Amino acid sequence: MKELQIYNNLLQLPLFLGISKNDISLIVAHTRFNFSTIRAGKDIVKEGDQCHELFFILNGKVEIKTVSDDGSYYVTEISEGPSVIQANRLFGLHQRYTRTYKALEDCKLFSLDKKEVLRLSDQFVIFRINILNLLSMENQRYEHRPWKKVPQTLEDKITRFFEEHCIYPAGPKTFYIKMNQLALEVNDSRLDVSRALNNMQDAQRLTLYRGRIFIPALEKLLM
């Protein structure tokens, strides 16, 4: 029964897509999965933590917090499982998490040690291809950003700023940023930025608070 549950969990995750039933059975039988439950309000990983393993969120809502390099602003967004946490940080020059992931509700997850990931990549071609696809997709997404059309209006500039500082181009986002800082980021005056944001609020595309901007659905803002 436990193996069947693990089998069903693996089939939900992008790194195990396309793997045959026989290979999944082998993986379940010979791989050490570290299952756990993270209670609501607890951090799963923190920015700056070393990435020694891959964390897979099976279910539950997670808040993702990303802070600017100088700490002057940050953004939070919400993700739901199944998903994997920053797979691109397991390898490369900087093997530390750049975001903080916190459980908004009780979350079930499991982790795979880096050695296990390398072993699975070596033994199962589909697993290796899935990792390459995941990393390549992320790289291609960021590579295209500089070639997008230049924003024509201040509202477009602000929207572009929001888009480029989020992981997912959809769903609710909250930016904790002061008006002066946002004006610096989009290279415009504080007064003009304030006017543009209020116009966007009047159009019900976002809501302004003191030091905070809430976007209920980023995909609608990008339309």
PDB file of C-alpha atoms in Angstrom:
ATOM      1  CA  MET A   1       0.000   0.000   0.000  1.00  0.00           C
ATOM      2  CA  LYS A   2       2.824   2.391   0.868  1.00  0.00           C
ATOM      3  CA  GLU A   3       4.604   1.641  -2.445  1.00  0.00           C
ATOM      4  CA  LEU A   4       1.370   2.305  -4.349  1.00  0.00           C
ATOM      5  CA  GLN A   5       1.022   5.677  -2.623  1.00  0.00           C
ATOM      6  CA  ILE A   6       4.618   6.605  -3.499  1.00  0.00           C
ATOM      7  CA  TYR A   7       4.015   5.436  -7.073  1.00  0.00           C
ATOM      8  CA  ASN A   8       0.954   7.687  -7.421  1.00  0.00           C
ATOM      9  CA  ASN A   9       2.818  10.630  -5.880  1.00  0.00           C
ATOM     10  CA  LEU A  10       5.719  10.307  -8.319  1.00  0.00           C
ATOM     11  CA  LEU A  11       3.421  10.308 -11.344  1.00  0.00           C
ATOM     12  CA  GLN A  12       2.232  13.820 -10.397  1.00  0.00           C
ATOM     13  CA  LEU A  13       5.728  15.318 -10.578  1.00  0.00           C
ATOM     14  CA  PRO A  14       7.404  16.703 -13.733  1.00  0.00           C
ATOM     15  CA  LEU A  15      10.704  14.840 -13.195  1.00  0.00           C
ATOM     16  CA  PHE A  16       8.960  11.472 -13.338  1.00  0.00           C
ATOM     17  CA  LEU A  17       6.690  12.077 -16.338  1.00  0.00           C
ATOM     18  CA  GLY A  18       6.966   9.428 -19.053  1.00  0.00           C
ATOM     19  CA  ILE A  19       8.804   6.890 -16.918  1.00  0.00           C
ATOM     20  CA  SER A  20       7.435   3.380 -17.429  1.00  0.00           C
ATOM     21  CA  LYS A  21       5.564   1.477 -14.741  1.00  0.00           C
ATOM     22  CA  ASN A  22       8.401  -1.041 -14.412  1.00  0.00           C
ATOM     23  CA  ASP A  23      11.000   1.710 -13.991  1.00  0.00           C
ATOM     24  CA  ILE A  24       8.826   3.511 -11.443  1.00  0.00           C
ATOM     25  CA  SER A  25       8.604   0.250  -9.494  1.00  0.00           C
ATOM     26  CA  LEU A  26      12.397  -0.028  -9.529  1.00  0.00           C
ATOM     27  CA  ILE A  27      12.753   3.567  -8.386  1.00  0.00           C
ATOM     28  CA  VAL A  28      10.301   3.061  -5.518  1.00  0.00           C
ATOM     29  CA  ALA A  29      12.064  -0.150  -4.434  1.00  0.00           C
ATOM     30  CA  HIS A  30      15.638   1.199  -4.506  1.00  0.00           C
ATOM     31  CA  THR A  31      15.373   4.918  -3.765  1.00  0.00           C
ATOM     32  CA  ARG A  32      15.326   6.573  -0.372  1.00  0.00           C
ATOM     33  CA  PHE A  33      12.455   9.051  -0.229  1.00  0.00           C
ATOM     34  CA  ASN A  34      12.367  11.367   2.771  1.00  0.00           C
ATOM     35  CA  PHE A  35       8.683  12.098   3.332  1.00  0.00           C
ATOM     36  CA  SER A  36       7.522  14.786   5.759  1.00  0.00           C
ATOM     37  CA  THR A  37       4.671  17.151   6.586  1.00  0.00           C
ATOM     38  CA  ILE A  38       5.357  20.843   7.086  1.00  0.00           C
ATOM     39  CA  ARG A  39       2.800  22.553   9.283  1.00  0.00           C
ATOM     40  CA  ALA A  40       1.155  25.803   8.261  1.00  0.00           C
ATOM     41  CA  GLY A  41       3.313  28.835   9.019  1.00  0.00           C
ATOM     42  CA  LYS A  42       6.607  26.912   8.974  1.00  0.00           C
ATOM     43  CA  ASP A  43       9.420  27.523   6.478  1.00  0.00           C
ATOM     44  CA  ILE A  44      10.273  24.718   4.066  1.00  0.00           C
ATOM     45  CA  VAL A  45      13.518  26.340   2.898  1.00  0.00           C
ATOM     46  CA  LYS A  46      14.981  29.801   3.533  1.00  0.00           C
ATOM     47  CA  GLU A  47      16.846  32.151   1.258  1.00  0.00           C
ATOM     48  CA  GLY A  48      20.561  31.463   1.672  1.00  0.00           C
ATOM     49  CA  ASP A  49      20.164  27.838   2.782  1.00  0.00           C
ATOM     50  CA  GLN A  50      22.457  25.392   1.022  1.00  0.00           C
ATOM     51  CA  CYS A  51      20.732  23.179  -1.546  1.00  0.00           C
ATOM     52  CA  HIS A  52      21.839  19.604  -0.889  1.00  0.00           C
ATOM     53  CA  GLU A  53      18.607  17.937  -1.980  1.00  0.00           C
ATOM     54  CA  LEU A  54      15.536  18.402  -4.132  1.00  0.00           C
ATOM     55  CA  PHE A  55      12.279  19.162  -2.338  1.00  0.00           C
ATOM     56  CA  PHE A  56       9.048  18.051  -4.014  1.00  0.00           C
ATOM     57  CA  ILE A  57       5.781  19.570  -2.772  1.00  0.00           C
ATOM     58  CA  LEU A  58       3.029  16.997  -3.215  1.00  0.00           C
ATOM     59  CA  ASN A  59       0.115  19.154  -2.073  1.00  0.00           C
ATOM     60  CA  GLY A  60      -0.696  22.283  -0.120  1.00  0.00           C
ATOM     61  CA  LYS A  61      -0.321  26.033  -0.647  1.00  0.00           C
ATOM     62  CA  VAL A  62       3.105  27.614  -0.342  1.00  0.00           C
ATOM     63  CA  GLU A  63       4.123  31.270  -0.097  1.00  0.00           C
ATOM     64  CA  ILE A  64       7.271  32.166  -2.046  1.00  0.00           C
ATOM     65  CA  LYS A  65       9.141  35.265  -0.880  1.00  0.00           C
ATOM     66  CA  THR A  66      11.827  36.896  -3.028  1.00  0.00           C
ATOM     67  CA  VAL A  67      13.853  39.817  -1.652  1.00  0.00           C
ATOM     68  CA  SER A  68      15.830  42.353  -3.689  1.00  0.00           C
ATOM     69  CA  ASP A  69      19.623  42.296  -3.334  1.00  0.00           C
ATOM     70  CA  ASP A  70      19.672  45.498  -1.287  1.00  0.00           C
ATOM     71  CA  GLY A  71      16.654  44.467   0.805  1.00  0.00           C
ATOM     72  CA  SER A  72      14.659  47.541  -0.210  1.00  0.00           C
ATOM     73  CA  TYR A  73      11.635  45.578  -1.428  1.00  0.00           C
ATOM     74  CA  TYR A  74      10.286  42.056  -1.800  1.00  0.00           C
ATOM     75  CA  VAL A  75       7.459  40.149  -3.446  1.00  0.00           C
ATOM     76  CA  THR A  76       5.363  37.228  -2.282  1.00  0.00           C
ATOM     77  CA  GLU A  77       3.423  34.840  -4.495  1.00  0.00           C
ATOM     78  CA  ILE A  78       1.502  31.635  -3.932  1.00  0.00           C
ATOM     79  CA  SER A  79       2.156  28.216  -5.422  1.00  0.00           C
ATOM     80  CA  GLU A  80       0.368  24.897  -5.038  1.00  0.00           C
ATOM     81  CA  GLY A  81       1.740  21.385  -5.339  1.00  0.00           C
ATOM     82  CA  PRO A  82       2.704  19.249  -7.073  1.00  0.00           C
ATOM     83  CA  SER A  83       5.927  21.146  -7.772  1.00  0.00           C
ATOM     84  CA  VAL A  84       9.674  21.098  -7.178  1.00  0.00           C
ATOM     85  CA  ILE A  85      11.574  23.811  -5.294  1.00  0.00           C
ATOM     86  CA  GLN A  86      14.362  25.572  -7.246  1.00  0.00           C
ATOM     87  CA  ALA A  87      15.808  22.562  -9.048  1.00  0.00           C
ATOM     88  CA  ASN A  88      18.321  24.890 -10.724  1.00  0.00           C
ATOM     89  CA  ARG A  89      20.050  25.429  -7.358  1.00  0.00           C
ATOM     90  CA  LEU A  90      21.112  21.807  -6.934  1.00  0.00           C
ATOM     91  CA  PHE A  91      23.980  22.291  -9.406  1.00  0.00           C
ATOM     92  CA  GLY A  92      26.057  25.162 -10.745  1.00  0.00           C
ATOM     93  CA  LEU A  93      28.142  27.921  -9.211  1.00  0.00           C
ATOM     94  CA  HIS A  94      25.675  29.073  -6.527  1.00  0.00           C
ATOM     95  CA  GLN A  95      24.085  26.108  -4.750  1.00  0.00           C
ATOM     96  CA  ARG A  96      21.960  28.071  -2.311  1.00  0.00           C
ATOM     97  CA  TYR A  97      18.254  28.909  -2.361  1.00  0.00           C
ATOM     98  CA  THR A  98      17.437  32.443  -3.471  1.00  0.00           C
ATOM     99  CA  ARG A  99      13.878  32.440  -2.132  1.00  0.00           C
ATOM    100  CA  THR A 100      12.056  31.520   1.060  1.00  0.00           C
ATOM    101  CA  TYR A 101       9.260  28.958   0.803  1.00  0.00           C
ATOM    102  CA  LYS A 102       6.722  28.921   3.645  1.00  0.00           C
ATOM    103  CA  ALA A 103       3.763  26.581   4.075  1.00  0.00           C
ATOM    104  CA  LEU A 104       0.444  28.465   4.143  1.00  0.00           C
ATOM    105  CA  GLU A 105      -1.338  25.254   5.075  1.00  0.00           C
ATOM    106  CA  ASP A 106      -0.155  21.800   6.053  1.00  0.00           C
ATOM    107  CA  CYS A 107       1.992  20.590   3.135  1.00  0.00           C
ATOM    108  CA  LYS A 108       3.109  17.087   2.298  1.00  0.00           C
ATOM    109  CA  LEU A 109       6.482  16.814   0.605  1.00  0.00           C
ATOM    110  CA  PHE A 110       9.460  14.584   0.121  1.00  0.00           C
ATOM    111  CA  SER A 111      13.094  15.179  -0.694  1.00  0.00           C
ATOM    112  CA  LEU A 112      15.754  13.403  -2.722  1.00  0.00           C
ATOM    113  CA  ASP A 113      19.400  13.668  -1.748  1.00  0.00           C
ATOM    114  CA  LYS A 114      21.706  15.007  -4.463  1.00  0.00           C
ATOM    115  CA  LYS A 115      23.429  11.603  -4.717  1.00  0.00           C
ATOM    116  CA  GLU A 116      20.066   9.950  -5.345  1.00  0.00           C
ATOM    117  CA  VAL A 117      19.248  12.519  -8.035  1.00  0.00           C
ATOM    118  CA  LEU A 118      22.557  11.822  -9.783  1.00  0.00           C
ATOM    119  CA  ARG A 119      22.005   8.070  -9.536  1.00  0.00           C
ATOM    120  CA  LEU A 120      18.497   8.293 -10.993  1.00  0.00           C
ATOM    121  CA  SER A 121      19.806  10.548 -13.784  1.00  0.00           C
ATOM    122  CA  ASP A 122      22.468   7.968 -14.593  1.00  0.00           C
ATOM    123  CA  GLN A 123      20.141   4.941 -14.529  1.00  0.00           C
ATOM    124  CA  PHE A 124      16.974   6.333 -16.116  1.00  0.00           C
ATOM    125  CA  VAL A 125      17.211   8.297 -19.354  1.00  0.00           C
ATOM    126  CA  ILE A 126      13.705   9.761 -19.044  1.00  0.00           C
ATOM    127  CA  PHE A 127      14.500  11.150 -15.596  1.00  0.00           C
ATOM    128  CA  ARG A 128      17.652  12.768 -16.997  1.00  0.00           C
ATOM    129  CA  ILE A 129      15.728  14.234 -19.938  1.00  0.00           C
ATOM    130  CA  ASN A 130      13.061  15.591 -17.601  1.00  0.00           C
ATOM    131  CA  ILE A 131      15.697  17.405 -15.540  1.00  0.00           C
ATOM    132  CA  LEU A 132      17.254  18.867 -18.687  1.00  0.00           C
ATOM    133  CA  ASN A 133      13.825  19.957 -19.947  1.00  0.00           C
ATOM    134  CA  LEU A 134      13.016  21.625 -16.623  1.00  0.00           C
ATOM    135  CA  LEU A 135      16.296  23.545 -16.506  1.00  0.00           C
ATOM    136  CA  SER A 136      16.201  24.393 -20.226  1.00  0.00           C
ATOM    137  CA  MET A 137      12.642  25.707 -20.021  1.00  0.00           C
ATOM    138  CA  GLU A 138      13.572  28.044 -17.182  1.00  0.00           C
ATOM    139  CA  ASN A 139      16.693  29.238 -18.985  1.00  0.00           C
ATOM    140  CA  GLN A 140      14.786  29.901 -22.219  1.00  0.00           C
ATOM    141  CA  ARG A 141      12.108  31.855 -20.367  1.00  0.00           C
ATOM    142  CA  TYR A 142      14.651  34.236 -18.831  1.00  0.00           C
ATOM    143  CA  GLU A 143      16.724  34.414 -22.020  1.00  0.00           C
ATOM    144  CA  HIS A 144      13.762  35.852 -23.939  1.00  0.00           C
ATOM    145  CA  ARG A 145      13.035  38.681 -21.481  1.00  0.00           C
ATOM    146  CA  PRO A 146      15.482  41.286 -22.883  1.00  0.00           C
ATOM    147  CA  TRP A 147      13.917  40.902 -26.345  1.00  0.00           C
ATOM    148  CA  LYS A 148      10.376  41.790 -25.419  1.00  0.00           C
ATOM    149  CA  LYS A 149       8.844  44.962 -26.810  1.00  0.00           C
ATOM    150  CA  VAL A 150       9.888  48.091 -24.938  1.00  0.00           C
ATOM    151  CA  PRO A 151       7.044  49.403 -22.703  1.00  0.00           C
ATOM    152  CA  GLN A 152       5.420  52.456 -24.270  1.00  0.00           C
ATOM    153  CA  THR A 153       3.722  54.013 -21.239  1.00  0.00           C
ATOM    154  CA  LEU A 154       4.524  54.347 -17.549  1.00  0.00           C
ATOM    155  CA  GLU A 155       1.783  51.859 -16.718  1.00  0.00           C
ATOM    156  CA  ASP A 156       3.428  49.415 -19.110  1.00  0.00           C
ATOM    157  CA  LYS A 157       6.795  49.990 -17.400  1.00  0.00           C
ATOM    158  CA  ILE A 158       5.294  49.297 -13.998  1.00  0.00           C
ATOM    159  CA  THR A 159       3.568  46.184 -15.311  1.00  0.00           C
ATOM    160  CA  ARG A 160       6.859  44.964 -16.808  1.00  0.00           C
ATOM    161  CA  PHE A 161       8.558  45.508 -13.448  1.00  0.00           C
ATOM    162  CA  PHE A 162       5.917  43.372 -11.746  1.00  0.00           C
ATOM    163  CA  GLU A 163       6.171  40.638 -14.371  1.00  0.00           C
ATOM    164  CA  GLU A 164       9.965  40.410 -14.283  1.00  0.00           C
ATOM    165  CA  HIS A 165      10.057  40.062 -10.512  1.00  0.00           C
ATOM    166  CA  CYS A 166       7.661  37.115 -10.328  1.00  0.00           C
ATOM    167  CA  ILE A 167       8.260  33.417 -10.878  1.00  0.00           C
ATOM    168  CA  TYR A 168       4.844  32.651 -12.332  1.00  0.00           C
ATOM    169  CA  PRO A 169       3.081  35.059 -14.752  1.00  0.00           C
ATOM    170  CA  ALA A 170      -0.297  34.398 -13.125  1.00  0.00           C
ATOM    171  CA  GLY A 171      -2.074  34.375  -9.791  1.00  0.00           C
ATOM    172  CA  PRO A 172      -2.038  36.754  -6.819  1.00  0.00           C
ATOM    173  CA  LYS A 173       1.131  38.737  -6.038  1.00  0.00           C
ATOM    174  CA  THR A 174       1.973  41.170  -3.265  1.00  0.00           C
ATOM    175  CA  PHE A 175       4.779  43.697  -3.671  1.00  0.00           C
ATOM    176  CA  TYR A 176       6.153  45.243  -0.497  1.00  0.00           C
ATOM    177  CA  ILE A 177       7.742  48.350  -1.957  1.00  0.00           C
ATOM    178  CA  LYS A 178       7.642  52.076  -1.236  1.00  0.00           C
ATOM    179  CA  MET A 179       6.560  54.522  -3.909  1.00  0.00           C
ATOM    180  CA  ASN A 180       9.981  56.197  -3.985  1.00  0.00           C
ATOM    181  CA  GLN A 181      11.701  52.877  -4.578  1.00  0.00           C
ATOM    182  CA  LEU A 182       9.312  51.879  -7.353  1.00  0.00           C
ATOM    183  CA  ALA A 183       9.910  55.256  -9.014  1.00  0.00           C
ATOM    184  CA  LEU A 184      13.656  54.544  -8.966  1.00  0.00           C
ATOM    185  CA  GLU A 185      13.113  51.087 -10.419  1.00  0.00           C
ATOM    186  CA  VAL A 186      11.106  52.370 -13.398  1.00  0.00           C
ATOM    187  CA  ASN A 187      13.198  55.543 -13.754  1.00  0.00           C
ATOM    188  CA  ASP A 188      10.359  58.021 -13.313  1.00  0.00           C
ATOM    189  CA  SER A 189       9.112  60.526 -10.759  1.00  0.00           C
ATOM    190  CA  ARG A 190       7.300  59.500  -7.609  1.00  0.00           C
ATOM    191  CA  LEU A 191       4.310  61.698  -8.522  1.00  0.00           C
ATOM    192  CA  ASP A 192       3.891  60.152 -11.970  1.00  0.00           C
ATOM    193  CA  VAL A 193       4.254  56.626 -10.577  1.00  0.00           C
ATOM    194  CA  SER A 194       1.615  57.417  -7.948  1.00  0.00           C
ATOM    195  CA  ARG A 195      -0.769  58.672 -10.638  1.00  0.00           C
ATOM    196  CA  ALA A 196      -0.190  55.606 -12.818  1.00  0.00           C
ATOM    197  CA  LEU A 197      -0.778  53.231  -9.909  1.00  0.00           C
ATOM    198  CA  ASN A 198      -3.972  55.016  -8.928  1.00  0.00           C
ATOM    199  CA  ASN A 199      -5.197  54.746 -12.522  1.00  0.00           C
ATOM    200  CA  MET A 200      -4.483  51.014 -12.391  1.00  0.00           C
ATOM    201  CA  GLN A 201      -6.325  50.782  -9.082  1.00  0.00           C
ATOM    202  CA  ASP A 202      -9.328  52.642 -10.534  1.00  0.00           C
ATOM    203  CA  ALA A 203      -9.364  50.029 -13.306  1.00  0.00           C
ATOM    204  CA  GLN A 204      -9.449  47.331 -10.571  1.00  0.00           C
ATOM    205  CA  ARG A 205      -6.179  45.803 -11.741  1.00  0.00           C
ATOM    206  CA  LEU A 206      -4.467  46.177  -8.362  1.00  0.00           C
ATOM    207  CA  THR A 207      -5.021  47.524  -4.847  1.00  0.00           C
ATOM    208  CA  LEU A 208      -2.758  50.027  -3.115  1.00  0.00           C
ATOM    209  CA  TYR A 209      -1.877  49.953   0.573  1.00  0.00           C
ATOM    210  CA  ARG A 210       0.759  51.763   2.594  1.00  0.00           C
ATOM    211  CA  GLY A 211       4.063  50.295   1.418  1.00  0.00           C
ATOM    212  CA  ARG A 212       2.276  47.429  -0.309  1.00  0.00           C
ATOM    213  CA  ILE A 213       0.712  46.690  -3.701  1.00  0.00           C
ATOM    214  CA  PHE A 214      -1.620  43.719  -4.102  1.00  0.00           C
ATOM    215  CA  ILE A 215      -2.238  42.258  -7.557  1.00  0.00           C
ATOM    216  CA  PRO A 216      -5.163  39.778  -7.464  1.00  0.00           C
ATOM    217  CA  ALA A 217      -4.360  38.182 -10.837  1.00  0.00           C
ATOM    218  CA  LEU A 218      -1.112  39.029 -12.624  1.00  0.00           C
ATOM    219  CA  GLU A 219      -2.315  37.411 -15.865  1.00  0.00           C
ATOM    220  CA  LYS A 220      -5.097  40.023 -16.106  1.00  0.00           C
ATOM    221  CA  LEU A 221      -2.591  42.822 -15.561  1.00  0.00           C
ATOM    222  CA  LEU A 222      -0.503  41.475 -18.464  1.00  0.00           C
ATOM    223  CA  MET A 223      -3.431  41.407 -20.913  1.00  0.00           C
TER     224      MET A 223
END
